[in-house]
Short mmCIF file of N, CA and C in Angstrom, two decimals:
data_model
loop_
_atom_site.label_atom_id
_atom_site.label_comp_id
_atom_site.label_asym_id
_atom_site.label_seq_id
_atom_site.Cartn_x
_atom_site.Cartn_y
_atom_site.Cartn_z
N MET A 351 17.20 -1.20 25.76
CA MET A 351 16.03 -0.70 25.10
C MET A 351 14.82 -0.94 26.00
N GLY A 352 14.07 0.09 26.27
CA GLY A 352 12.91 -0.02 27.15
C GLY A 352 11.65 -0.28 26.36
N SER A 353 10.54 -0.06 26.99
CA SER A 353 9.26 -0.24 26.33
C SER A 353 8.31 0.84 26.80
N LEU A 354 7.15 0.88 26.21
CA LEU A 354 6.17 1.91 26.56
C LEU A 354 5.00 1.33 27.34
N PHE A 355 5.27 0.36 28.23
CA PHE A 355 4.21 -0.17 29.07
C PHE A 355 3.83 0.86 30.12
N ARG A 356 2.65 0.74 30.65
CA ARG A 356 2.17 1.72 31.62
C ARG A 356 3.01 1.73 32.88
N SER A 357 3.60 0.60 33.24
CA SER A 357 4.37 0.55 34.48
C SER A 357 5.80 1.06 34.29
N GLU A 358 6.20 1.33 33.05
CA GLU A 358 7.54 1.84 32.80
C GLU A 358 7.63 3.29 33.28
N GLU A 359 8.79 3.65 33.73
CA GLU A 359 9.04 5.03 34.12
C GLU A 359 9.28 5.85 32.86
N VAL A 360 8.61 6.98 32.76
CA VAL A 360 8.71 7.81 31.56
C VAL A 360 9.08 9.23 31.96
N ALA A 361 9.52 9.98 30.97
CA ALA A 361 9.84 11.40 31.19
C ALA A 361 9.18 12.20 30.07
N LEU A 362 8.61 13.33 30.43
CA LEU A 362 7.99 14.22 29.46
C LEU A 362 9.03 15.24 29.03
N CYS A 363 9.30 15.27 27.74
CA CYS A 363 10.32 16.17 27.19
C CYS A 363 9.71 16.97 26.06
N GLN A 364 10.30 18.11 25.82
CA GLN A 364 9.88 18.93 24.71
C GLN A 364 11.11 19.18 23.84
N LEU A 365 10.98 18.86 22.56
CA LEU A 365 12.09 19.01 21.62
C LEU A 365 11.84 20.20 20.71
N PHE A 366 12.88 20.96 20.50
CA PHE A 366 12.84 22.04 19.52
C PHE A 366 13.86 21.68 18.45
N LEU A 367 13.39 21.45 17.24
CA LEU A 367 14.24 21.00 16.15
C LEU A 367 14.22 22.02 15.02
N GLN A 368 15.36 22.13 14.36
CA GLN A 368 15.40 22.96 13.16
C GLN A 368 14.66 22.24 12.05
N SER A 369 14.07 23.02 11.18
CA SER A 369 13.27 22.43 10.10
C SER A 369 14.08 21.48 9.24
N GLU A 370 15.35 21.80 9.00
CA GLU A 370 16.19 20.99 8.12
C GLU A 370 16.47 19.61 8.72
N SER A 371 16.59 19.54 10.02
CA SER A 371 16.95 18.27 10.65
C SER A 371 15.76 17.57 11.30
N ALA A 372 14.58 18.15 11.23
CA ALA A 372 13.41 17.57 11.90
C ALA A 372 13.09 16.17 11.37
N TYR A 373 13.13 15.99 10.05
CA TYR A 373 12.77 14.69 9.47
C TYR A 373 13.70 13.59 9.95
N THR A 374 14.99 13.82 9.88
CA THR A 374 15.95 12.78 10.26
C THR A 374 15.87 12.49 11.76
N CYS A 375 15.66 13.52 12.57
CA CYS A 375 15.55 13.30 14.03
C CYS A 375 14.31 12.49 14.37
N VAL A 376 13.19 12.85 13.79
CA VAL A 376 11.94 12.13 14.07
C VAL A 376 12.03 10.71 13.53
N ALA A 377 12.68 10.53 12.37
CA ALA A 377 12.85 9.19 11.81
C ALA A 377 13.68 8.32 12.75
N GLU A 378 14.78 8.86 13.28
CA GLU A 378 15.62 8.10 14.21
C GLU A 378 14.86 7.75 15.48
N LEU A 379 14.11 8.70 16.02
CA LEU A 379 13.33 8.43 17.23
C LEU A 379 12.25 7.39 16.96
N GLY A 380 11.64 7.47 15.79
CA GLY A 380 10.61 6.49 15.44
C GLY A 380 11.17 5.09 15.27
N GLU A 381 12.38 4.98 14.71
CA GLU A 381 12.99 3.67 14.53
C GLU A 381 13.38 3.04 15.87
N LEU A 382 13.68 3.88 16.86
CA LEU A 382 13.97 3.34 18.18
C LEU A 382 12.72 2.75 18.82
N GLY A 383 11.58 3.33 18.52
CA GLY A 383 10.32 2.82 19.05
C GLY A 383 10.12 3.12 20.52
N LEU A 384 10.80 4.11 21.04
CA LEU A 384 10.71 4.41 22.46
C LEU A 384 10.09 5.77 22.74
N VAL A 385 9.50 6.37 21.74
CA VAL A 385 8.99 7.72 21.89
C VAL A 385 7.50 7.73 21.56
N GLN A 386 6.78 8.51 22.34
CA GLN A 386 5.37 8.73 22.05
C GLN A 386 5.21 10.24 21.88
N PHE A 387 4.62 10.64 20.75
CA PHE A 387 4.47 12.06 20.47
C PHE A 387 3.10 12.52 20.93
N ARG A 388 3.08 13.74 21.43
CA ARG A 388 1.83 14.33 21.88
C ARG A 388 1.55 15.56 21.02
N ASP A 389 0.32 15.69 20.57
CA ASP A 389 -0.06 16.81 19.73
C ASP A 389 -0.29 18.03 20.61
N LEU A 390 0.55 19.05 20.43
CA LEU A 390 0.41 20.26 21.23
C LEU A 390 -0.55 21.26 20.60
N ASN A 391 -1.05 20.95 19.42
CA ASN A 391 -2.01 21.82 18.73
C ASN A 391 -3.24 21.00 18.32
N PRO A 392 -3.99 20.48 19.29
CA PRO A 392 -5.12 19.63 18.90
C PRO A 392 -6.25 20.39 18.20
N ASP A 393 -6.31 21.70 18.39
CA ASP A 393 -7.38 22.48 17.79
C ASP A 393 -7.07 22.91 16.35
N VAL A 394 -5.86 22.64 15.88
CA VAL A 394 -5.48 23.02 14.52
C VAL A 394 -6.02 21.99 13.54
N ASN A 395 -6.64 22.48 12.49
CA ASN A 395 -7.20 21.62 11.45
C ASN A 395 -6.07 20.85 10.77
N ALA A 396 -6.35 19.64 10.34
CA ALA A 396 -5.32 18.80 9.71
C ALA A 396 -4.79 19.45 8.43
N PHE A 397 -5.61 20.24 7.74
CA PHE A 397 -5.18 20.87 6.50
C PHE A 397 -4.32 22.11 6.74
N GLN A 398 -4.26 22.57 7.96
CA GLN A 398 -3.47 23.75 8.28
C GLN A 398 -2.09 23.40 8.81
N ARG A 399 -1.81 22.13 8.92
CA ARG A 399 -0.52 21.72 9.47
C ARG A 399 0.57 21.86 8.42
N LYS A 400 1.81 21.91 8.91
CA LYS A 400 2.94 22.22 8.04
C LYS A 400 3.24 21.10 7.05
N PHE A 401 3.18 19.85 7.47
CA PHE A 401 3.59 18.73 6.63
C PHE A 401 2.39 17.95 6.09
N VAL A 402 1.28 18.62 5.83
CA VAL A 402 0.07 17.93 5.42
C VAL A 402 0.25 17.27 4.04
N ASN A 403 0.97 17.90 3.14
CA ASN A 403 1.16 17.30 1.81
C ASN A 403 1.98 16.02 1.90
N GLU A 404 3.00 16.01 2.74
CA GLU A 404 3.82 14.80 2.90
C GLU A 404 3.00 13.68 3.52
N VAL A 405 2.15 14.03 4.48
CA VAL A 405 1.29 13.02 5.12
C VAL A 405 0.31 12.44 4.11
N ARG A 406 -0.23 13.28 3.25
CA ARG A 406 -1.15 12.79 2.22
C ARG A 406 -0.43 11.85 1.26
N ARG A 407 0.78 12.21 0.87
CA ARG A 407 1.55 11.34 -0.02
C ARG A 407 1.82 10.00 0.64
N CYS A 408 2.15 10.03 1.93
CA CYS A 408 2.40 8.77 2.65
C CYS A 408 1.13 7.94 2.75
N ASP A 409 -0.01 8.59 3.00
CA ASP A 409 -1.29 7.87 3.04
C ASP A 409 -1.59 7.22 1.70
N GLU A 410 -1.31 7.93 0.62
CA GLU A 410 -1.56 7.38 -0.71
C GLU A 410 -0.64 6.19 -0.98
N MET A 411 0.62 6.30 -0.58
CA MET A 411 1.55 5.18 -0.76
C MET A 411 1.13 4.00 0.09
N GLU A 412 0.64 4.26 1.29
CA GLU A 412 0.16 3.18 2.15
C GLU A 412 -1.03 2.47 1.53
N ARG A 413 -1.92 3.24 0.91
CA ARG A 413 -3.07 2.65 0.23
C ARG A 413 -2.61 1.73 -0.90
N LYS A 414 -1.62 2.18 -1.67
CA LYS A 414 -1.10 1.36 -2.77
C LYS A 414 -0.44 0.10 -2.25
N LEU A 415 0.28 0.20 -1.14
CA LEU A 415 0.90 -0.98 -0.55
C LEU A 415 -0.15 -1.96 -0.04
N ARG A 416 -1.22 -1.45 0.57
CA ARG A 416 -2.29 -2.34 1.02
C ARG A 416 -2.93 -3.06 -0.16
N TYR A 417 -3.11 -2.36 -1.27
CA TYR A 417 -3.67 -2.97 -2.47
C TYR A 417 -2.75 -4.08 -2.98
N LEU A 418 -1.46 -3.79 -3.04
CA LEU A 418 -0.49 -4.80 -3.50
C LEU A 418 -0.49 -6.00 -2.56
N GLU A 419 -0.53 -5.74 -1.25
CA GLU A 419 -0.53 -6.84 -0.28
C GLU A 419 -1.80 -7.68 -0.41
N ARG A 420 -2.93 -7.03 -0.62
CA ARG A 420 -4.20 -7.77 -0.76
C ARG A 420 -4.16 -8.67 -1.99
N GLU A 421 -3.59 -8.17 -3.09
CA GLU A 421 -3.48 -8.98 -4.30
C GLU A 421 -2.50 -10.14 -4.10
N ILE A 422 -1.43 -9.91 -3.38
CA ILE A 422 -0.46 -10.97 -3.11
C ILE A 422 -1.11 -12.05 -2.26
N ARG A 423 -1.84 -11.65 -1.23
CA ARG A 423 -2.52 -12.62 -0.36
C ARG A 423 -3.61 -13.38 -1.12
N ARG A 424 -4.30 -12.68 -2.01
CA ARG A 424 -5.37 -13.32 -2.79
C ARG A 424 -4.82 -14.43 -3.67
N ASP A 425 -3.64 -14.22 -4.23
CA ASP A 425 -3.03 -15.22 -5.10
C ASP A 425 -2.16 -16.20 -4.34
N VAL A 426 -2.16 -16.12 -3.00
CA VAL A 426 -1.42 -17.03 -2.12
C VAL A 426 0.05 -17.13 -2.56
N ILE A 427 0.67 -15.99 -2.68
CA ILE A 427 2.10 -15.94 -3.02
C ILE A 427 2.87 -15.84 -1.72
N PRO A 428 3.80 -16.75 -1.49
CA PRO A 428 4.55 -16.68 -0.22
C PRO A 428 5.46 -15.45 -0.19
N VAL A 429 5.49 -14.79 0.97
CA VAL A 429 6.31 -13.60 1.16
C VAL A 429 7.24 -13.86 2.32
N LEU A 430 8.51 -13.60 2.11
CA LEU A 430 9.50 -13.78 3.16
C LEU A 430 9.39 -12.64 4.16
N ASP A 431 9.14 -12.98 5.41
CA ASP A 431 9.05 -11.97 6.47
C ASP A 431 10.34 -12.01 7.28
N THR A 432 11.15 -10.99 7.11
CA THR A 432 12.42 -10.95 7.83
C THR A 432 12.24 -10.51 9.27
N GLY A 433 11.14 -9.86 9.59
CA GLY A 433 10.86 -9.46 10.96
C GLY A 433 11.43 -8.11 11.33
N ASP A 434 12.33 -7.57 10.54
CA ASP A 434 12.90 -6.27 10.88
C ASP A 434 12.19 -5.17 10.10
N ASN A 435 12.16 -4.00 10.69
CA ASN A 435 11.54 -2.85 10.05
C ASN A 435 12.60 -2.09 9.24
N PRO A 436 12.28 -1.74 8.02
CA PRO A 436 13.25 -0.97 7.24
C PRO A 436 13.38 0.44 7.80
N GLU A 437 14.51 1.05 7.52
CA GLU A 437 14.73 2.41 7.97
C GLU A 437 13.83 3.36 7.19
N ALA A 438 13.53 4.49 7.82
CA ALA A 438 12.71 5.49 7.15
C ALA A 438 13.49 6.06 5.97
N PRO A 439 12.86 6.11 4.81
CA PRO A 439 13.57 6.64 3.63
C PRO A 439 13.74 8.16 3.74
N MET A 440 14.76 8.63 3.09
CA MET A 440 14.99 10.07 3.03
C MET A 440 13.95 10.69 2.10
N PRO A 441 13.67 11.99 2.26
CA PRO A 441 12.64 12.61 1.42
C PRO A 441 12.87 12.45 -0.08
N ARG A 442 14.13 12.49 -0.53
CA ARG A 442 14.36 12.33 -1.97
C ARG A 442 14.13 10.90 -2.42
N GLU A 443 14.26 9.93 -1.50
CA GLU A 443 13.97 8.53 -1.83
C GLU A 443 12.46 8.29 -1.89
N MET A 444 11.70 9.12 -1.21
CA MET A 444 10.24 8.98 -1.22
C MET A 444 9.68 9.17 -2.62
N ILE A 445 10.29 10.03 -3.39
CA ILE A 445 9.82 10.27 -4.76
C ILE A 445 9.99 9.00 -5.59
N ASP A 446 11.14 8.34 -5.44
CA ASP A 446 11.37 7.09 -6.17
C ASP A 446 10.41 6.00 -5.71
N LEU A 447 10.19 5.90 -4.39
CA LEU A 447 9.24 4.91 -3.87
C LEU A 447 7.84 5.17 -4.40
N GLU A 448 7.46 6.42 -4.39
CA GLU A 448 6.13 6.79 -4.87
C GLU A 448 5.96 6.40 -6.34
N ALA A 449 6.98 6.66 -7.15
CA ALA A 449 6.92 6.30 -8.57
C ALA A 449 6.86 4.78 -8.74
N ASN A 450 7.65 4.05 -7.96
CA ASN A 450 7.63 2.58 -8.05
C ASN A 450 6.28 2.01 -7.66
N PHE A 451 5.69 2.52 -6.57
CA PHE A 451 4.39 2.04 -6.13
C PHE A 451 3.32 2.34 -7.18
N GLU A 452 3.40 3.53 -7.77
CA GLU A 452 2.44 3.91 -8.80
C GLU A 452 2.55 2.96 -10.00
N LYS A 453 3.78 2.68 -10.41
CA LYS A 453 4.02 1.80 -11.54
C LYS A 453 3.51 0.39 -11.24
N LEU A 454 3.81 -0.13 -10.05
CA LEU A 454 3.36 -1.47 -9.68
C LEU A 454 1.84 -1.55 -9.62
N GLU A 455 1.23 -0.53 -9.06
CA GLU A 455 -0.23 -0.54 -8.97
C GLU A 455 -0.87 -0.53 -10.35
N ASN A 456 -0.35 0.31 -11.24
CA ASN A 456 -0.91 0.38 -12.59
C ASN A 456 -0.70 -0.93 -13.34
N GLU A 457 0.48 -1.52 -13.21
CA GLU A 457 0.74 -2.80 -13.88
C GLU A 457 -0.17 -3.89 -13.34
N LEU A 458 -0.37 -3.91 -12.03
CA LEU A 458 -1.22 -4.94 -11.43
C LEU A 458 -2.67 -4.76 -11.84
N LYS A 459 -3.13 -3.52 -11.92
CA LYS A 459 -4.50 -3.28 -12.38
C LYS A 459 -4.66 -3.72 -13.83
N GLU A 460 -3.64 -3.45 -14.64
CA GLU A 460 -3.70 -3.87 -16.04
C GLU A 460 -3.70 -5.40 -16.15
N VAL A 461 -2.88 -6.06 -15.37
CA VAL A 461 -2.83 -7.53 -15.38
C VAL A 461 -4.17 -8.09 -14.94
N ASN A 462 -4.76 -7.52 -13.90
CA ASN A 462 -6.07 -8.00 -13.44
C ASN A 462 -7.15 -7.81 -14.50
N SER A 463 -7.14 -6.67 -15.17
CA SER A 463 -8.16 -6.45 -16.21
C SER A 463 -7.94 -7.40 -17.38
N ASN A 464 -6.67 -7.64 -17.74
CA ASN A 464 -6.38 -8.60 -18.81
C ASN A 464 -6.80 -10.02 -18.42
N ALA A 465 -6.58 -10.39 -17.17
CA ALA A 465 -6.98 -11.72 -16.71
C ALA A 465 -8.50 -11.86 -16.76
N GLU A 466 -9.22 -10.81 -16.38
CA GLU A 466 -10.69 -10.86 -16.45
C GLU A 466 -11.16 -10.99 -17.89
N ALA A 467 -10.52 -10.24 -18.79
CA ALA A 467 -10.90 -10.32 -20.20
C ALA A 467 -10.62 -11.71 -20.76
N LEU A 468 -9.48 -12.29 -20.40
CA LEU A 468 -9.16 -13.64 -20.84
C LEU A 468 -10.15 -14.66 -20.31
N LYS A 469 -10.54 -14.48 -19.05
CA LYS A 469 -11.51 -15.40 -18.46
C LYS A 469 -12.86 -15.30 -19.17
N ARG A 470 -13.29 -14.08 -19.47
CA ARG A 470 -14.55 -13.91 -20.20
C ARG A 470 -14.47 -14.54 -21.59
N ASN A 471 -13.36 -14.31 -22.28
CA ASN A 471 -13.18 -14.91 -23.61
C ASN A 471 -13.18 -16.43 -23.54
N TYR A 472 -12.51 -16.97 -22.55
CA TYR A 472 -12.47 -18.43 -22.39
C TYR A 472 -13.86 -18.99 -22.17
N LEU A 473 -14.62 -18.36 -21.28
CA LEU A 473 -15.98 -18.84 -21.01
C LEU A 473 -16.86 -18.71 -22.24
N GLU A 474 -16.70 -17.63 -22.97
CA GLU A 474 -17.50 -17.44 -24.18
C GLU A 474 -17.15 -18.48 -25.23
N LEU A 475 -15.87 -18.74 -25.41
CA LEU A 475 -15.45 -19.75 -26.39
C LEU A 475 -15.86 -21.15 -25.96
N THR A 476 -15.80 -21.43 -24.67
CA THR A 476 -16.24 -22.73 -24.18
C THR A 476 -17.73 -22.92 -24.43
N GLU A 477 -18.49 -21.87 -24.21
CA GLU A 477 -19.93 -21.92 -24.48
C GLU A 477 -20.20 -22.17 -25.96
N LEU A 478 -19.46 -21.47 -26.81
CA LEU A 478 -19.64 -21.67 -28.25
C LEU A 478 -19.25 -23.08 -28.68
N ARG A 479 -18.21 -23.64 -28.08
CA ARG A 479 -17.79 -25.00 -28.39
C ARG A 479 -18.90 -26.00 -28.03
N HIS A 480 -19.50 -25.81 -26.86
CA HIS A 480 -20.60 -26.71 -26.45
C HIS A 480 -21.80 -26.56 -27.38
N ILE A 481 -22.06 -25.34 -27.81
CA ILE A 481 -23.17 -25.12 -28.75
C ILE A 481 -22.89 -25.84 -30.06
N LEU A 482 -21.65 -25.73 -30.54
CA LEU A 482 -21.29 -26.41 -31.78
C LEU A 482 -21.40 -27.93 -31.65
N LYS A 483 -20.99 -28.47 -30.49
CA LYS A 483 -21.11 -29.91 -30.28
C LYS A 483 -22.57 -30.34 -30.29
N LYS A 484 -23.42 -29.57 -29.63
CA LYS A 484 -24.84 -29.94 -29.58
C LYS A 484 -25.49 -29.81 -30.96
N THR A 485 -25.12 -28.77 -31.69
CA THR A 485 -25.72 -28.65 -33.03
C THR A 485 -25.19 -29.72 -33.98
N GLN A 486 -23.94 -30.13 -33.81
CA GLN A 486 -23.38 -31.21 -34.63
C GLN A 486 -24.14 -32.51 -34.39
N VAL A 487 -24.43 -32.79 -33.11
CA VAL A 487 -25.22 -33.98 -32.79
C VAL A 487 -26.60 -33.88 -33.41
N PHE A 488 -27.20 -32.70 -33.36
CA PHE A 488 -28.53 -32.49 -33.92
C PHE A 488 -28.52 -32.73 -35.44
N PHE A 489 -27.53 -32.20 -36.14
CA PHE A 489 -27.47 -32.35 -37.59
C PHE A 489 -27.06 -33.77 -38.00
N ASP A 490 -26.30 -34.44 -37.16
CA ASP A 490 -25.92 -35.83 -37.47
C ASP A 490 -27.13 -36.75 -37.41
N GLU A 491 -28.09 -36.44 -36.59
CA GLU A 491 -29.28 -37.28 -36.45
C GLU A 491 -30.16 -37.04 -37.65
#
């Protein structure tokens, strides 16, 4: 397995892939980590590209994962880092991942809002308890 350092010897290749097999081929090449892709259509708008909807879905899933990771780090929950990269999921598995991420994000947002409400209620009740103690002392005198 080589690397992509500047001093490494490289070869410029052009691949022509069928649409049906493009995803699996690019996923395999990406998992090897030995390929650098060059955009042959730099003047094409991002919204005019063929796989723009898939890229948007991946960006949205990445945002949800960053949110989940930020919440995990905030609560100092230990996470086991195996060090290996998971394989690229197949397109039909992406739908399940997307649904799972959506569900986790919604549940976490609900838990956070419930925790905030509980904290507000606790502070309010604590304040009322102190008020009752002070008024009890006042009436006892």
